[in-house]
Amino acid sequence: MNRHVLLLLAAAILWSLGGVLIKSIDLSPMAIAGTRSLIATVIMSLAMPAVLRKISWHVMPGAVAYAATVFLFVVATKLTTAANAIFLQYTAPIYIAMIGPWFLGERTSWRDWLLVLLALCGVGLFFLDQLSLQGLSGVIAALGSGFAFAWLAILMRRQKAESPEAVVLLGNLLTFLIALPWVFPILRIEENGPRLLLLGTVQLTIPYLLYSLAIRHVRALDASIISTIEPILNPIWVMLATNERPGIWSIVGGSIVLGTSLTRSVSRTYGRIGGSAKATRSMNRIPEQRGKNAKD
């Protein structure tokens, strides 16, 4: 399988640990969001100092989209059901399919639309028993989170020739500064500290760096579709930790999402292989054609 597709799948798996880790931390959502972004900012600044020099006004829109995604999702989770928040955030591929051709020049085919709708239906079936209109303001925030997440993918993709990592670094710094009033003091640090460290490194820093590497070589829409395994895996880890058992619709919906993600992953891989093979054959024909022309 394509290396960049594997990076996206790894990022989605690590992102999906967020639910079970956040539930284990006894702090307010804003404190958790700010602290994990602080950890990510420190790690990236120390491990990748060159990224600091690439921060400019050009990456600011992506950083704002990053912060908006984080905060709107926190607000949505607080004001409506977790199922609503996760499901509506993953309306992002619809926005990318509409905005991508205009903003990035990346065409959306009918096959892309089919995969987007399949993935969305799968996520909807997975949370069928939990979706509701409870907390209208939370539902609106969740829709906003999906829209912001779409712009984040698009703006990181637009930075493919520059530094998507700079978007992530500035986004984390911005998130921390906004959440600063809720961050300190960190309550029960001996208990929450190790979990926050795990959340900031394994669930946030590493997957976003993997995503930054992949988005240079994968269309924004493909990255979004492949990553739809994240909202399915997220509650699965919680189920395993709490001994909950999924219902039949959860199994059906999860299977559809995994199948859609796998389909796009495989098609990306073989599409690139096919394209490379055609290019190689074309290059091989050039010397042959030159030889024929020389004989003539």
Coordinates of C-alpha atoms in Angstrom, one line a residue:
M1 CA 0.0 0.0 0.0
N2 CA 1.1 3.6 -0.8
R3 CA 3.4 5.0 2.0
H4 CA 1.4 8.2 2.2
V5 CA -1.9 6.3 2.5
L6 CA -0.4 4.3 5.4
L7 CA 0.7 7.6 7.1
L8 CA -2.9 8.8 6.9
L9 CA -4.3 5.5 8.3
A10 CA -1.7 5.7 11.1
A11 CA -2.7 9.3 11.9
A12 CA -6.4 8.4 12.0
I13 CA -5.7 5.5 14.4
L14 CA -3.8 7.7 16.7
W15 CA -6.4 10.5 16.5
S16 CA -9.1 7.9 17.5
L17 CA -7.4 7.5 20.9
G18 CA -8.7 10.9 21.9
G19 CA -12.1 9.8 23.2
V20 CA -10.8 7.2 25.7
L21 CA -7.9 9.4 26.8
I22 CA -10.0 12.6 27.3
K23 CA -12.6 10.6 29.3
S24 CA -9.8 9.5 31.7
I25 CA -8.7 13.1 32.4
D26 CA -10.6 14.9 35.2
L27 CA -10.3 18.5 33.8
S28 CA -12.5 20.8 31.9
P29 CA -12.6 20.4 28.1
M30 CA -11.0 23.8 27.6
A31 CA -8.2 23.0 30.0
I32 CA -7.6 19.7 28.2
A33 CA -7.5 21.3 24.7
G34 CA -5.1 24.1 25.9
T35 CA -2.8 21.8 27.7
R36 CA -2.4 19.2 25.0
S37 CA -1.8 22.0 22.5
L38 CA 0.9 23.5 24.8
I39 CA 2.6 20.1 24.9
A40 CA 2.4 19.8 21.2
T41 CA 3.9 23.3 20.7
V42 CA 6.8 22.6 23.0
I43 CA 7.6 19.2 21.4
M44 CA 7.4 20.5 17.9
S45 CA 9.5 23.6 18.7
L46 CA 12.3 21.5 20.3
A47 CA 12.2 18.6 17.8
M48 CA 11.7 20.7 14.6
P49 CA 13.2 24.2 15.2
A50 CA 13.4 24.7 11.4
V51 CA 9.5 24.8 11.3
L52 CA 9.6 27.9 13.5
R53 CA 11.4 29.8 10.8
K54 CA 8.6 28.9 8.3
I55 CA 5.8 30.5 10.3
S56 CA 4.4 33.5 8.4
W57 CA 1.2 35.2 7.6
H58 CA 0.6 32.7 4.9
V59 CA 0.0 29.9 7.4
M60 CA -2.3 32.0 9.6
P61 CA -5.5 31.0 7.9
G62 CA -4.7 27.3 8.4
A63 CA -3.8 27.9 12.1
V64 CA -7.2 29.7 12.6
A65 CA -8.9 26.7 11.0
Y66 CA -7.0 24.3 13.3
A67 CA -8.0 26.3 16.4
A68 CA -11.6 26.6 15.3
T69 CA -11.8 22.8 14.7
V70 CA -10.5 22.1 18.2
F71 CA -12.6 24.6 20.0
L72 CA -15.9 24.0 18.1
F73 CA -15.5 20.3 18.7
V74 CA -15.0 20.8 22.4
V75 CA -18.1 23.1 22.6
A76 CA -20.1 20.6 20.6
T77 CA -19.1 17.7 22.8
K78 CA -20.1 19.8 25.8
L79 CA -23.5 21.0 24.5
T80 CA -24.8 18.0 22.6
T81 CA -24.2 14.3 22.5
A82 CA -20.8 12.9 21.6
A83 CA -22.4 11.0 18.7
N84 CA -23.7 14.3 17.2
A85 CA -20.3 16.0 17.6
I86 CA -18.3 13.2 15.9
F87 CA -20.9 12.5 13.1
L88 CA -21.3 16.2 12.2
Q89 CA -17.5 16.9 12.3
Y90 CA -17.1 14.2 9.6
T91 CA -19.3 16.1 7.2
A92 CA -16.0 17.7 6.3
P93 CA -15.5 15.6 3.1
I94 CA -18.7 17.2 1.6
Y95 CA -17.3 20.7 2.1
I96 CA -13.9 19.6 0.6
A97 CA -15.6 18.0 -2.4
M98 CA -17.4 21.4 -3.0
I99 CA -14.5 23.7 -2.2
G100 CA -11.5 21.7 -3.4
P101 CA -12.0 22.1 -7.1
W102 CA -12.4 25.9 -6.7
F103 CA -9.6 26.5 -4.2
L104 CA -7.1 23.8 -5.0
G105 CA -7.9 22.9 -8.6
E106 CA -8.5 19.2 -7.5
R107 CA -11.4 17.8 -9.5
T108 CA -14.2 16.0 -7.7
S109 CA -15.5 13.0 -9.7
W110 CA -18.8 11.2 -9.3
R111 CA -16.8 8.3 -7.7
D112 CA -15.5 10.7 -5.1
W113 CA -19.1 11.9 -4.3
L114 CA -20.2 8.2 -4.1
L115 CA -17.4 7.4 -1.6
V116 CA -18.2 10.6 0.5
L117 CA -21.9 9.7 0.7
L118 CA -21.1 6.1 1.6
A119 CA -18.7 7.2 4.3
L120 CA -21.2 9.6 5.8
C121 CA -24.0 7.0 5.7
G122 CA -21.7 4.5 7.4
V123 CA -20.9 7.0 10.2
G124 CA -24.6 7.8 10.5
L125 CA -25.5 4.1 10.9
F126 CA -22.8 3.6 13.4
F127 CA -24.3 6.3 15.7
L128 CA -27.9 5.6 14.7
D129 CA -29.2 5.0 18.2
Q130 CA -27.4 8.0 19.6
L131 CA -28.0 10.8 17.1
S132 CA -30.6 13.4 18.3
L133 CA -31.5 17.1 18.1
Q134 CA -30.5 17.5 21.7
G135 CA -28.6 20.8 22.3
L136 CA -29.3 22.7 19.1
S137 CA -26.4 25.1 19.8
G138 CA -24.1 22.1 20.2
V139 CA -25.3 20.7 16.9
I140 CA -24.5 24.1 15.2
A141 CA -21.1 24.1 16.8
A142 CA -20.5 20.5 15.5
L143 CA -21.4 21.6 12.0
G144 CA -19.0 24.5 12.3
S145 CA -16.3 22.0 13.5
G146 CA -16.8 20.0 10.3
F147 CA -16.6 23.1 8.1
A148 CA -13.4 24.2 10.0
F149 CA -11.9 20.7 9.6
A150 CA -12.5 20.8 5.9
W151 CA -10.7 24.2 5.6
L152 CA -7.9 22.8 7.7
A153 CA -7.3 19.9 5.3
I154 CA -7.6 22.3 2.3
L155 CA -5.2 24.9 3.7
M156 CA -2.7 22.3 4.8
R157 CA -2.8 20.8 1.3
R158 CA -2.3 24.3 -0.2
Q159 CA 1.0 24.5 1.9
K160 CA 2.3 21.3 0.3
A161 CA 5.2 23.0 -1.3
E162 CA 6.0 25.0 1.9
S163 CA 5.3 23.7 5.3
P164 CA 2.0 22.1 6.5
E165 CA 3.9 21.5 9.8
A166 CA 4.0 25.3 10.3
V167 CA 0.2 25.3 10.2
V168 CA 0.1 22.7 12.9
L169 CA 2.6 24.4 15.1
L170 CA 1.0 27.9 14.8
G171 CA -2.5 26.3 15.3
N172 CA -1.4 24.6 18.5
L173 CA 0.2 27.9 19.8
L174 CA -3.0 29.8 19.0
T175 CA -5.2 27.1 20.7
F176 CA -3.1 27.3 23.8
L177 CA -3.2 31.1 24.0
I178 CA -7.0 31.1 23.6
A179 CA -7.4 28.4 26.3
L180 CA -4.8 29.9 28.6
P181 CA -7.3 31.2 31.2
W182 CA -8.5 27.6 31.7
V183 CA -5.2 25.9 31.7
F184 CA -3.4 26.9 34.9
P185 CA -3.2 25.7 37.6
I186 CA -3.3 22.1 36.3
L187 CA -5.4 20.3 38.9
R188 CA -4.3 16.8 40.3
I189 CA -1.2 17.0 38.1
E190 CA 0.2 13.8 39.5
E191 CA -2.8 11.9 38.2
N192 CA -3.7 14.0 35.1
G193 CA -0.1 14.9 34.1
P194 CA 0.9 11.5 32.5
R195 CA -2.4 11.3 30.6
L196 CA -2.1 14.8 29.3
L197 CA 1.4 14.1 28.2
L198 CA 0.2 11.0 26.3
L199 CA -2.7 13.0 24.8
G200 CA -0.4 15.8 23.7
T201 CA 2.2 13.5 22.1
V202 CA 0.6 10.3 20.9
Q203 CA -2.9 11.6 20.1
L204 CA -2.0 15.1 18.8
T205 CA 1.6 15.8 17.9
I206 CA 2.6 12.5 16.1
P207 CA -0.6 12.1 14.1
Y208 CA -0.7 15.7 12.9
L209 CA 3.0 15.4 11.8
L210 CA 2.1 12.2 9.9
Y211 CA -0.8 14.0 8.3
S212 CA 1.5 16.9 7.4
L213 CA 3.8 14.5 5.6
A214 CA 1.0 12.7 3.7
I215 CA -1.1 15.8 2.7
R216 CA 1.8 16.9 0.4
H217 CA 1.2 13.9 -1.8
V218 CA -2.5 13.1 -1.3
R219 CA -5.5 15.1 -2.4
A220 CA -7.4 16.9 0.4
L221 CA -10.6 14.9 -0.4
D222 CA -8.7 11.5 -0.4
A223 CA -7.1 12.3 2.9
S224 CA -10.5 13.2 4.4
I225 CA -12.2 10.0 3.1
I226 CA -9.3 7.7 4.2
S227 CA -9.4 9.4 7.7
T228 CA -13.1 8.5 8.2
I229 CA -12.0 5.4 10.1
E230 CA -11.2 7.8 13.1
P231 CA -14.8 8.4 14.2
I232 CA -15.5 4.7 14.1
L233 CA -12.4 3.7 16.0
N234 CA -12.8 6.4 18.6
P235 CA -15.9 4.9 20.4
I236 CA -14.6 1.4 19.8
W237 CA -11.6 2.0 22.2
V238 CA -14.1 3.4 24.7
M239 CA -16.3 0.3 24.3
L240 CA -13.3 -1.9 24.9
A241 CA -12.2 0.1 27.9
T242 CA -15.8 0.0 29.4
N243 CA -16.8 -3.5 28.3
E244 CA -19.7 -2.0 26.2
R245 CA -20.9 -4.0 23.2
P246 CA -21.8 -2.4 19.8
G247 CA -25.3 -2.9 18.3
I248 CA -26.0 -4.4 14.9
W249 CA -26.3 -1.0 13.2
S250 CA -23.0 0.0 14.7
I251 CA -21.4 -3.0 13.1
V252 CA -23.0 -2.4 9.7
G253 CA -22.1 1.3 9.8
G254 CA -18.5 0.6 10.9
S255 CA -18.1 -2.0 8.1
I256 CA -19.3 0.5 5.5
V257 CA -16.9 3.2 6.7
L258 CA -13.9 0.8 6.9
G259 CA -14.8 -0.5 3.4
T260 CA -15.0 3.0 2.0
S261 CA -11.7 4.0 3.6
L262 CA -10.0 0.8 2.3
T263 CA -11.5 1.3 -1.2
R264 CA -10.0 4.8 -1.4
S265 CA -6.7 3.7 0.1
V266 CA -6.3 0.9 -2.4
S267 CA -7.5 3.0 -5.4
R268 CA -4.9 5.7 -4.4
T269 CA -2.2 3.1 -4.2
Y270 CA -3.0 1.4 -7.5
G271 CA -3.8 4.7 -9.2
R272 CA -0.3 5.9 -8.4
I273 CA 1.3 2.6 -9.5
G274 CA -0.7 2.7 -12.7
G275 CA 0.3 6.3 -13.3
S276 CA 3.9 5.5 -12.7
A277 CA 3.8 2.5 -15.0
K278 CA 2.3 4.6 -17.8
A279 CA 4.9 7.3 -17.3
T280 CA 7.7 4.6 -17.4
R281 CA 6.3 3.1 -20.6
S282 CA 6.1 6.6 -22.2
M283 CA 9.7 7.3 -21.3
N284 CA 10.8 3.9 -22.7
R285 CA 9.0 4.7 -26.0
I286 CA 11.0 8.0 -26.5
P287 CA 14.4 6.3 -27.3
E288 CA 12.6 3.7 -29.5
Q289 CA 10.9 6.5 -31.5
R290 CA 14.2 8.4 -31.8
G291 CA 15.8 5.3 -33.1
K292 CA 13.1 4.8 -35.7
N293 CA 13.4 8.5 -36.8
A294 CA 17.2 8.1 -37.1
K295 CA 16.8 5.0 -39.4
D296 CA 14.3 6.9 -41.5

